Short mmCIF file of C-alpha atoms in Angstrom, two decimals:
data_model
loop_
_atom_site.label_atom_id
_atom_site.label_comp_id
_atom_site.label_asym_id
_atom_site.label_seq_id
_atom_site.Cartn_x
_atom_site.Cartn_y
_atom_site.Cartn_z
CA MET A 13 -0.33 1.58 33.83
CA LYS A 14 2.83 0.44 33.48
CA THR A 15 5.74 1.10 30.16
CA THR A 16 7.35 -1.73 29.42
CA TYR A 17 10.12 -1.32 26.84
CA GLY A 18 12.20 -3.78 27.25
CA ILE A 19 14.84 -5.80 25.04
CA LEU A 20 12.16 -9.08 24.47
CA ILE A 21 13.97 -11.99 24.61
CA VAL A 22 13.48 -14.58 22.03
CA GLY A 23 11.44 -17.34 23.15
CA ALA A 24 9.75 -15.40 25.92
CA LEU A 25 5.58 -15.47 25.36
CA ALA A 26 3.66 -13.89 22.48
CA LEU A 27 0.57 -11.44 23.05
CA VAL A 28 -2.47 -12.78 21.48
CA SER A 29 -5.69 -10.98 22.19
CA VAL A 30 -8.96 -13.37 23.08
CA GLY A 31 -11.06 -14.53 20.36
CA VAL A 32 -9.01 -12.42 17.09
CA ARG A 33 -9.59 -14.13 13.64
CA ALA A 34 -6.56 -13.86 11.57
CA HIS A 35 -7.18 -13.23 7.55
CA HIS A 36 -5.62 -17.30 7.37
CA ALA A 37 -3.84 -19.84 9.46
CA PHE A 38 -0.50 -18.60 10.16
CA ALA A 39 0.84 -21.93 10.57
CA THR A 40 -0.01 -23.04 6.88
CA GLU A 41 2.03 -20.48 5.52
CA PHE A 42 4.97 -20.48 8.10
CA ASP A 43 6.66 -23.70 9.67
CA VAL A 44 6.71 -24.35 13.33
CA GLU A 45 9.98 -26.03 13.07
CA ARG A 46 11.72 -23.18 11.19
CA PRO A 47 11.58 -20.57 14.34
CA VAL A 48 14.71 -17.99 12.33
CA GLU A 49 16.34 -15.19 14.52
CA LEU A 50 17.36 -12.28 12.30
CA THR A 51 19.01 -8.51 12.63
CA GLY A 52 18.50 -6.83 9.53
CA ILE A 53 18.57 -3.21 8.05
CA VAL A 54 15.40 -2.22 6.96
CA SER A 55 15.31 -2.19 3.21
CA LYS A 56 11.73 -1.91 2.41
CA VAL A 57 7.93 -1.11 4.01
CA GLU A 58 4.78 -2.06 2.93
CA MET A 59 1.89 -1.22 5.05
CA ILE A 60 -0.64 -3.08 3.19
CA ASN A 61 -4.18 -5.83 3.56
CA PRO A 62 -4.44 -7.84 4.74
CA HIS A 63 -0.83 -7.83 6.10
CA SER A 64 1.95 -5.51 6.70
CA TRP A 65 5.73 -7.04 5.50
CA ILE A 66 8.98 -5.69 6.31
CA HIS A 67 11.58 -6.29 3.93
CA ILE A 68 15.39 -6.69 6.17
CA ASP A 69 19.05 -7.00 4.48
CA VAL A 70 20.63 -9.67 6.63
CA THR A 71 24.39 -9.60 6.58
CA GLU A 72 25.27 -13.59 7.14
CA ALA A 73 28.27 -15.03 8.29
CA GLY A 74 30.05 -14.95 4.98
CA GLY A 75 29.06 -11.32 4.29
CA ALA A 76 26.93 -12.18 1.79
CA THR A 77 23.49 -10.63 2.40
CA THR A 78 20.23 -11.55 1.95
CA THR A 79 16.67 -9.63 1.83
CA TRP A 80 13.89 -11.31 4.11
CA MET A 81 9.96 -10.17 3.75
CA ILE A 82 8.52 -10.44 7.34
CA GLU A 83 4.98 -10.46 7.58
CA GLY A 84 2.73 -8.19 10.43
CA GLY A 85 -0.61 -7.50 10.92
CA SER A 86 -3.21 -5.27 9.46
CA PRO A 87 -1.89 -1.53 9.02
CA ASN A 88 -5.77 -0.36 9.59
CA ALA A 89 -5.11 0.63 13.37
CA LEU A 90 -2.21 1.46 13.47
CA TYR A 91 -2.82 4.50 10.66
CA ARG A 92 -5.69 5.35 12.59
CA GLN A 93 -3.45 6.55 15.48
CA GLY A 94 -0.68 8.44 12.98
CA ILE A 95 1.84 5.56 12.65
CA THR A 96 2.35 4.89 9.00
CA LYS A 97 4.92 3.23 7.01
CA ASN A 98 7.62 5.94 7.52
CA SER A 99 7.62 5.19 11.25
CA VAL A 100 10.07 2.54 10.61
CA PRO A 101 12.20 4.30 9.16
CA LEU A 102 14.75 2.75 5.89
CA GLY A 103 18.30 2.19 7.17
CA ALA A 104 16.92 0.92 10.58
CA GLU A 105 18.44 -1.95 12.54
CA LEU A 106 15.36 -4.51 14.06
CA PHE A 107 15.21 -8.07 15.58
CA VAL A 108 12.94 -10.55 14.60
CA PHE A 109 12.10 -13.44 16.21
CA GLY A 110 9.74 -15.48 14.09
CA TYR A 111 8.87 -19.22 12.04
CA GLN A 112 10.19 -19.07 8.01
CA ALA A 113 8.06 -20.06 5.00
CA ARG A 114 7.35 -23.84 4.74
CA ASP A 115 8.35 -23.86 1.09
CA GLY A 116 11.93 -22.36 2.93
CA GLY A 117 12.29 -18.86 0.98
CA MET A 118 13.42 -15.81 2.80
CA ARG A 119 10.30 -15.38 4.27
CA ALA A 120 9.30 -15.16 8.35
CA VAL A 121 6.14 -14.39 10.39
CA GLY A 122 7.51 -12.09 12.69
CA ARG A 123 6.71 -13.77 15.75
CA THR A 124 8.23 -10.40 17.82
CA ILE A 125 9.94 -7.35 15.73
CA THR A 126 11.81 -4.59 17.79
CA PHE A 127 14.69 -2.09 16.68
CA SER A 128 17.54 -3.80 17.71
CA ASP A 129 18.28 -1.52 20.97
CA GLY A 130 14.78 -3.27 22.01
CA ARG A 131 12.20 -0.86 21.89
CA ALA A 132 9.20 -1.94 20.57
CA LEU A 133 7.99 -1.56 16.81
CA PHE A 134 5.05 0.00 17.66
CA PHE A 135 2.62 -0.83 20.62
CA SER A 136 4.29 -4.11 22.07
CA GLY A 137 5.29 -4.58 25.87
CA THR A 138 2.04 -2.83 26.68
CA GLN A 139 0.50 -4.18 29.87
CA VAL A 140 -3.09 -4.69 28.82
CA PRO A 141 -5.15 -5.61 31.20
CA ASP A 142 -3.92 -2.93 33.50
CA GLU A 143 -5.37 -0.52 30.92
CA VAL A 144 -9.13 -1.94 31.89
CA ASP A 145 -8.99 -2.26 35.14
CA MET B 13 3.66 2.99 26.76
CA SER B 14 3.78 5.47 24.39
CA ASN B 15 1.96 9.13 24.89
CA ARG B 16 -0.33 8.37 21.88
CA SER B 17 -0.96 4.58 23.54
CA LEU B 18 -1.97 6.10 26.79
CA ALA B 19 -3.98 8.87 24.70
CA GLY B 20 -5.70 6.38 23.15
CA ALA B 21 -6.61 3.95 25.89
CA ILE B 22 -7.48 7.22 27.80
CA GLY B 23 -10.36 8.22 24.49
CA VAL B 24 -11.11 4.12 24.78
CA LEU B 25 -12.23 4.68 28.47
CA ALA B 26 -13.71 8.18 27.69
CA ALA B 27 -15.54 6.76 24.40
CA GLY B 28 -16.64 3.44 26.86
CA ALA B 29 -18.02 6.01 29.18
CA LEU B 30 -20.97 7.41 27.05
CA LEU B 31 -21.82 5.37 24.90
CA VAL B 32 -24.75 4.37 25.85
CA SER B 33 -26.49 -0.15 25.55
CA ALA B 34 -29.00 -0.62 23.00
CA GLN B 35 -31.58 -1.34 25.61
CA LEU B 36 -30.82 2.49 26.98
CA VAL B 37 -30.12 4.76 23.68
CA ALA B 38 -33.91 4.75 23.49
CA GLN B 39 -34.18 7.01 26.02
CA SER B 40 -31.99 9.83 23.80
CA SER B 41 -33.94 12.56 22.74
CA ASP B 42 -35.02 12.71 19.05
CA SER B 43 -34.09 16.25 18.58
CA GLU B 44 -30.32 15.28 19.04
CA ILE B 45 -30.31 13.19 15.96
CA PRO B 46 -28.47 14.71 13.50
CA ARG B 47 -31.06 14.72 10.14
CA THR B 48 -30.69 15.66 6.66
CA ALA B 49 -32.17 18.52 4.80
CA ALA B 50 -34.93 16.11 4.32
CA GLY B 51 -36.17 15.64 7.68
CA LYS B 52 -34.51 12.00 7.91
CA PRO B 53 -31.93 10.87 10.19
CA ASN B 54 -28.71 11.53 8.96
CA PHE B 55 -26.14 8.26 9.25
CA GLN B 56 -23.30 9.82 7.27
CA GLY B 57 -20.09 8.77 8.99
CA HIS B 58 -17.42 6.60 10.41
CA TRP B 59 -19.14 3.82 13.52
CA SER B 60 -17.68 1.24 15.18
CA SER B 61 -19.16 -1.82 15.54
CA ALA B 62 -16.41 -3.14 18.14
CA THR B 63 -17.49 -5.42 21.14
CA VAL B 64 -16.80 -7.90 23.75
CA THR B 65 -20.62 -9.20 23.02
CA PRO B 66 -19.74 -12.51 21.59
CA LEU B 67 -22.08 -13.01 18.67
CA GLN B 68 -23.70 -16.51 20.34
CA ARG B 69 -24.56 -16.49 24.46
CA PRO B 70 -22.05 -18.67 26.17
CA GLN B 71 -23.59 -21.53 27.24
CA GLU B 72 -22.12 -21.10 30.81
CA LEU B 73 -24.66 -18.04 30.66
CA ALA B 74 -27.74 -20.13 30.37
CA ASP B 75 -30.92 -17.66 29.84
CA LYS B 76 -29.61 -14.94 30.98
CA GLU B 77 -30.27 -12.29 29.02
CA PHE B 78 -28.42 -8.99 30.02
CA PHE B 79 -25.59 -8.47 32.39
CA THR B 80 -25.47 -5.59 35.26
CA PRO B 81 -23.31 -2.94 34.68
CA GLU B 82 -20.62 -4.42 37.21
CA GLU B 83 -20.98 -7.76 35.69
CA PHE B 84 -20.50 -6.22 32.74
CA ALA B 85 -17.17 -4.07 34.05
CA GLU B 86 -16.03 -8.06 34.81
CA TYR B 87 -16.51 -9.98 31.63
CA GLU B 88 -15.46 -7.24 29.54
CA ALA B 89 -12.34 -6.98 31.18
CA GLY B 90 -11.76 -10.96 31.47
CA ARG B 91 -12.54 -11.22 27.19
CA LEU B 92 -10.03 -8.12 26.92
CA VAL B 93 -6.72 -10.14 29.17
CA VAL B 94 -4.29 -10.38 26.58
CA THR B 95 -3.49 -14.35 26.35
CA GLU B 96 0.36 -16.13 25.69
CA THR B 97 1.59 -18.66 23.09
CA GLU B 98 4.90 -20.28 23.69
CA ALA B 99 7.56 -20.49 21.51
CA ASN B 100 7.83 -23.60 19.34
CA THR B 101 3.96 -24.00 19.26
CA ALA B 102 1.31 -23.56 16.47
CA GLY B 103 -0.29 -21.86 18.38
CA ASP B 104 2.86 -19.15 18.49
CA VAL B 105 3.30 -18.97 14.93
CA HIS B 106 1.59 -15.38 14.34
CA TYR B 107 2.71 -11.73 14.54
CA GLN B 108 1.60 -9.93 18.24
CA LEU B 109 -1.76 -8.22 17.57
CA VAL B 110 -0.87 -5.68 20.49
CA ASP B 111 1.90 -4.81 18.82
CA PHE B 112 -0.40 -3.46 15.83
CA GLY B 113 -2.67 -1.90 17.53
CA LEU B 114 -5.20 -4.60 16.99
CA ASP B 115 -5.82 -6.31 19.96
CA ARG B 116 -9.71 -4.84 21.43
CA SER B 117 -8.54 -3.06 24.43
CA GLN B 118 -6.79 -0.39 21.93
CA ASN B 119 -9.76 0.00 20.78
CA ASP B 120 -13.55 2.17 20.50
CA ARG B 121 -16.11 0.03 21.76
CA ALA B 122 -19.79 0.49 22.57
CA VAL B 123 -20.86 -0.85 26.13
CA ASN B 124 -23.82 -3.58 25.30
CA LEU B 125 -25.26 -5.39 28.38
CA ARG B 126 -26.65 -8.35 26.29
CA THR B 127 -24.78 -11.13 26.86
CA SER B 128 -25.60 -11.81 23.19
CA ILE B 129 -25.83 -10.20 19.95
CA ILE B 130 -28.45 -13.29 18.79
CA THR B 131 -31.93 -11.51 20.00
CA ALA B 132 -33.71 -14.86 19.20
CA PRO B 133 -34.30 -17.76 19.82
CA ALA B 134 -34.21 -17.16 23.59
CA ASP B 135 -31.10 -18.79 24.30
CA GLY B 136 -29.19 -17.02 22.11
CA ARG B 137 -27.63 -19.30 19.96
CA ILE B 138 -27.71 -19.71 16.48
CA PRO B 139 -30.64 -22.62 15.57
CA SER B 140 -29.56 -25.76 14.77
CA THR B 141 -29.45 -26.55 10.81
CA THR B 142 -32.26 -28.53 9.13
CA PRO B 143 -30.50 -31.89 8.35
CA GLU B 144 -30.09 -30.48 4.45
CA ALA B 145 -27.73 -28.22 5.84
CA GLN B 146 -26.12 -30.77 7.15
CA ALA B 147 -25.74 -33.25 4.43
CA ILE B 148 -24.21 -30.14 2.37
CA ALA B 149 -21.93 -28.97 5.10
CA ALA B 150 -20.81 -32.66 5.57
CA GLU B 151 -20.03 -32.92 1.96
CA ARG B 152 -18.15 -29.71 1.78
CA ARG B 153 -16.09 -30.66 4.40
CA ALA B 154 -15.44 -34.26 2.73
CA TYR B 155 -14.15 -32.53 -0.23
CA SER B 156 -12.02 -30.16 1.21
CA GLN B 157 -10.23 -32.87 3.52
CA GLU B 158 -9.11 -34.26 0.04
CA HIS B 159 -8.33 -30.94 -2.04
CA ALA B 160 -7.97 -27.95 0.41
CA TYR B 161 -4.77 -27.73 -1.24
CA ASP B 162 -5.43 -28.20 -4.73
CA SER B 163 -5.39 -24.31 -5.89
CA ALA B 164 -6.04 -21.28 -4.63
CA SER B 165 -9.94 -21.42 -5.94
CA ASN B 166 -10.14 -24.33 -3.38
CA ARG B 167 -9.10 -21.82 -0.57
CA PRO B 168 -11.56 -20.34 1.91
CA LEU B 169 -13.44 -16.87 0.93
CA ALA B 170 -11.81 -14.85 3.59
CA GLU B 171 -8.01 -16.59 2.44
CA ARG B 172 -9.03 -15.52 -1.54
CA CYS B 173 -9.74 -11.84 -0.29
CA ILE B 174 -13.78 -12.25 -1.10
CA THR B 175 -15.72 -12.34 2.29
CA TRP B 176 -15.37 -12.37 5.90
CA GLY B 177 -17.95 -14.24 7.84
CA HIS B 178 -18.25 -11.22 9.38
CA ASN B 179 -19.73 -9.93 5.90
CA GLY B 180 -23.33 -8.88 5.93
CA ALA B 181 -26.16 -9.29 5.70
CA PRO B 182 -26.27 -10.09 8.75
CA MET B 183 -22.89 -7.73 9.60
CA THR B 184 -21.66 -8.50 12.69
CA PRO B 185 -18.45 -7.43 14.70
CA VAL B 186 -15.48 -9.02 13.76
CA GLY B 187 -12.25 -8.98 16.33
CA TYR B 188 -10.08 -6.17 14.65
CA ASN B 189 -10.94 -3.41 12.42
CA SER B 190 -14.42 -3.93 13.37
CA ASN B 191 -15.23 -0.02 11.65
CA ASN B 192 -17.55 1.11 9.11
CA GLN B 193 -18.58 3.98 6.73
CA ILE B 194 -21.84 5.02 5.47
CA ILE B 195 -21.95 6.71 2.96
CA GLN B 196 -26.46 8.18 2.44
CA THR B 197 -27.99 10.18 0.26
CA GLY B 198 -31.54 11.04 -0.78
CA ASP B 199 -32.32 7.66 -2.35
CA HIS B 200 -28.87 5.48 -1.96
CA LEU B 201 -27.27 3.91 1.23
CA VAL B 202 -23.53 2.97 0.77
CA PHE B 203 -22.73 1.11 3.68
CA VAL B 204 -19.11 0.30 4.09
CA GLN B 205 -17.13 -2.52 6.62
CA GLU B 206 -13.40 -1.88 7.00
CA MET B 207 -12.58 -5.11 6.37
CA MET B 208 -13.02 -6.05 3.41
CA GLN B 209 -13.58 -4.06 0.28
CA GLU B 210 -16.97 -4.71 -0.86
CA PRO B 211 -19.15 -1.52 -0.46
CA ARG B 212 -22.90 -2.84 -0.02
CA ILE B 213 -24.82 -0.41 -1.84
CA ILE B 214 -28.11 -0.07 -1.17
CA PRO B 215 -31.11 1.36 -3.39
CA LEU B 216 -33.75 3.55 -1.09
CA ASP B 217 -36.11 4.22 -3.85
CA GLY B 218 -37.99 1.22 -4.72
CA ARG B 219 -36.74 -0.49 -7.66
CA ASP B 220 -37.11 -3.69 -8.88
CA ARG B 221 -35.11 -6.43 -7.04
CA ILE B 222 -33.00 -8.24 -9.47
CA SER B 223 -33.36 -11.33 -11.02
CA ALA B 224 -33.42 -14.34 -8.60
CA GLU B 225 -31.41 -16.11 -11.05
CA ILE B 226 -28.03 -13.64 -10.15
CA PRO B 227 -26.79 -14.86 -6.80
CA GLN B 228 -24.43 -12.48 -5.34
CA TRP B 229 -21.49 -12.57 -2.77
CA PHE B 230 -22.80 -10.19 -0.53
CA GLY B 231 -26.76 -10.63 -1.70
CA SER B 232 -28.87 -7.75 -3.24
CA SER B 233 -30.22 -5.50 -0.80
CA ARG B 234 -32.95 -2.98 -1.35
CA GLY B 235 -34.16 -0.54 1.06
CA HIS B 236 -37.20 1.55 2.22
CA TRP B 237 -38.08 3.82 5.13
CA GLU B 238 -40.24 3.25 8.10
CA GLY B 239 -40.18 6.32 10.04
CA ASP B 240 -36.95 6.96 11.14
CA THR B 241 -35.76 3.63 10.27
CA ILE B 242 -33.74 2.31 7.59
CA VAL B 243 -34.94 -1.17 6.78
CA VAL B 244 -33.42 -3.44 4.10
CA GLU B 245 -34.24 -7.08 2.67
CA THR B 246 -31.29 -8.88 1.43
CA THR B 247 -31.79 -11.85 -0.77
CA ASN B 248 -30.20 -13.31 -3.75
CA TYR B 249 -27.43 -15.45 -1.44
CA THR B 250 -25.26 -17.98 -2.97
CA GLY B 251 -25.01 -20.29 -0.66
CA LEU B 252 -21.34 -20.64 -0.33
CA THR B 253 -20.34 -17.74 1.89
CA ASN B 254 -19.56 -18.56 5.90
CA ARG B 255 -22.97 -18.21 6.69
CA ASN B 256 -23.95 -20.76 3.91
CA ILE B 257 -27.61 -18.55 3.87
CA THR B 258 -29.34 -20.31 0.40
CA PRO B 259 -30.57 -18.06 -3.03
CA THR B 260 -33.88 -18.05 -1.42
CA GLY B 261 -33.10 -17.50 2.16
CA LYS B 262 -33.55 -13.37 3.91
CA VAL B 263 -32.71 -11.40 5.49
CA THR B 264 -34.10 -8.08 7.29
CA GLU B 265 -32.05 -5.17 9.14
CA ARG B 266 -33.25 -2.22 10.33
CA PHE B 267 -31.13 1.25 11.23
CA THR B 268 -32.06 3.26 13.71
CA MET B 269 -29.93 6.50 14.66
CA THR B 270 -30.86 6.26 18.98
CA GLY B 271 -28.19 9.21 19.51
CA PRO B 272 -26.20 11.79 17.64
CA ASP B 273 -23.46 9.02 17.89
CA THR B 274 -25.19 5.84 18.10
CA VAL B 275 -27.03 3.60 15.28
CA LEU B 276 -28.91 0.37 16.74
CA TYR B 277 -28.70 -2.44 14.15
CA GLN B 278 -31.20 -5.11 13.98
CA PHE B 279 -31.00 -8.26 11.50
CA THR B 280 -33.34 -11.24 11.60
CA VAL B 281 -32.08 -14.37 9.23
CA ASP B 282 -34.63 -16.54 7.04
CA ASP B 283 -33.48 -19.48 5.60
CA PRO B 284 -35.78 -22.82 6.44
CA LYS B 285 -33.29 -24.29 4.33
CA VAL B 286 -30.80 -24.02 6.96
CA TRP B 287 -31.92 -23.83 9.88
CA THR B 288 -34.79 -25.05 11.83
CA SER B 289 -36.28 -20.82 13.10
CA THR B 290 -35.60 -17.45 12.30
CA TRP B 291 -32.78 -15.67 13.97
CA SER B 292 -32.30 -12.37 15.24
CA GLY B 293 -29.94 -10.09 16.41
CA GLU B 294 -28.95 -6.66 17.07
CA TYR B 295 -25.70 -4.19 18.45
CA SER B 296 -25.34 -0.63 18.79
CA MET B 297 -22.56 0.68 16.70
CA SER B 298 -20.60 3.91 17.92
CA ARG B 299 -19.84 6.84 16.24
CA THR B 300 -16.15 6.88 15.30
CA GLU B 301 -13.46 9.48 13.85
CA GLY B 302 -12.80 8.32 9.93
CA PRO B 303 -11.20 8.28 7.61
CA MET B 304 -10.95 4.08 7.32
CA PHE B 305 -7.92 2.76 5.25
CA GLU B 306 -8.22 1.13 2.56
CA TYR B 307 -8.61 -2.13 2.79
CA ALA B 308 -7.50 -3.32 -0.62
CA CYS B 309 -6.95 -6.58 0.08
CA HIS B 310 -5.95 -8.46 -3.19
CA GLU B 311 -3.41 -6.00 -3.90
CA GLY B 312 -1.61 -7.16 -1.04
CA ASN B 313 -2.17 -10.77 -0.17
CA TYR B 314 1.19 -12.37 -0.19
CA GLY B 315 -0.09 -14.95 2.26
CA LEU B 316 -1.90 -16.98 -0.57
CA PRO B 317 0.43 -17.67 -2.68
CA ASN B 318 2.95 -18.70 -0.06
CA ILE B 319 0.88 -21.16 1.27
CA LEU B 320 0.28 -23.11 -1.64
CA SER B 321 4.22 -23.02 -2.50
CA GLY B 322 4.34 -23.75 0.71
CA ILE B 323 2.52 -26.53 -0.05
CA ARG B 324 3.83 -27.97 -3.03
CA ALA B 325 7.47 -27.44 -1.49
CA GLU B 326 6.45 -29.85 1.11
CA GLU B 327 4.66 -32.47 -1.54
CA ALA B 328 7.75 -32.35 -3.49
CA ALA B 329 9.64 -33.33 -1.07
CA GLY B 330 7.79 -36.49 -0.02
CA LEU B 331 6.33 -34.42 2.70
CA ARG B 332 2.80 -35.10 1.69
#
């Protein structure tokens, strides 16, 4: 079993389990033509269904702050493993690579979400195939 | 990997080793089954229906009904492989399932040597649909192509947090959060699928059925005991859910405890308006830890208005 805690590089490959359906087609909510890279401070964590949302305050180049909502997965499995919204503390700095909402709003799906020092937010980076071999 | 994740992985493997397949569970001693004060099997608790076994047998497995344990291990390993998507492609517009613990490898799974959940017809596949059902499906597809984004009520039932395709009856495993809770009293069985929020409340007291004129999203169920098995018959479907079972269709389910930690779930779908023959299936549920986090889909369903606002914005920009 391997441990892989490293900085996830933008443009790296996302991990999608075979045959798992989502609650909705994300490509209808977010625009593949609008990739975004964000670094921001956690201001709110919503561990809710059908999908989690993490709010981050992003400081723009001119100094203004914009709040972005980042969509993630259902929190149910996280709760079973003892992870709650407090596991992502307010004030923590996150890095997000994702795709912005089709209406241009400050929302994005979090294709890659890590703490800004590269640590995985939850379980990303685990080497699943090795676990089952 | 974190210690928590490592422990979870070990737990998954241990659970997999302990759980037994549907065709083996009959060997369990009846004395091992927990019983109520009235002497009936006690189903109460939390049960995982997570599995890598597909509902329909893959075409390449043709008439092969069972794997050998070695073949199953190889098949399961293949089903748990995490595939990759490339940045800036439509498939990449998604959060990472592994990050949220939602890939199958991070959840308890029951070993099932069957190559498909469907046991009849013999090819392990849902039978063909009738010309009437095909005509209705074609009509709905045509309407959807023109009106899919007109309003919230035009969106799929799952997107609207009403029902997913795996919600019963018949209940089938789902890709993630495939957990269930059973609450049992002397005269009722309540079955809660982790996704979505609607519990199935099944009277066991022989009461009359509701009027056939009252359709229900999940149908209307009545159950009774046959020995140690609970048999549930469900009618009053809408014809509008993912399985399209019509108001005159019927699903029969059988719940049997085959060990202290295993429930064998069997079902038969009978709807001549939709399928050219009945079809049946079975799988085992394995005892798991509770509680389940309430799904409460409507309350957090930001996705639905977000999708529609995106479409309206594209229409305003002349992109549609």
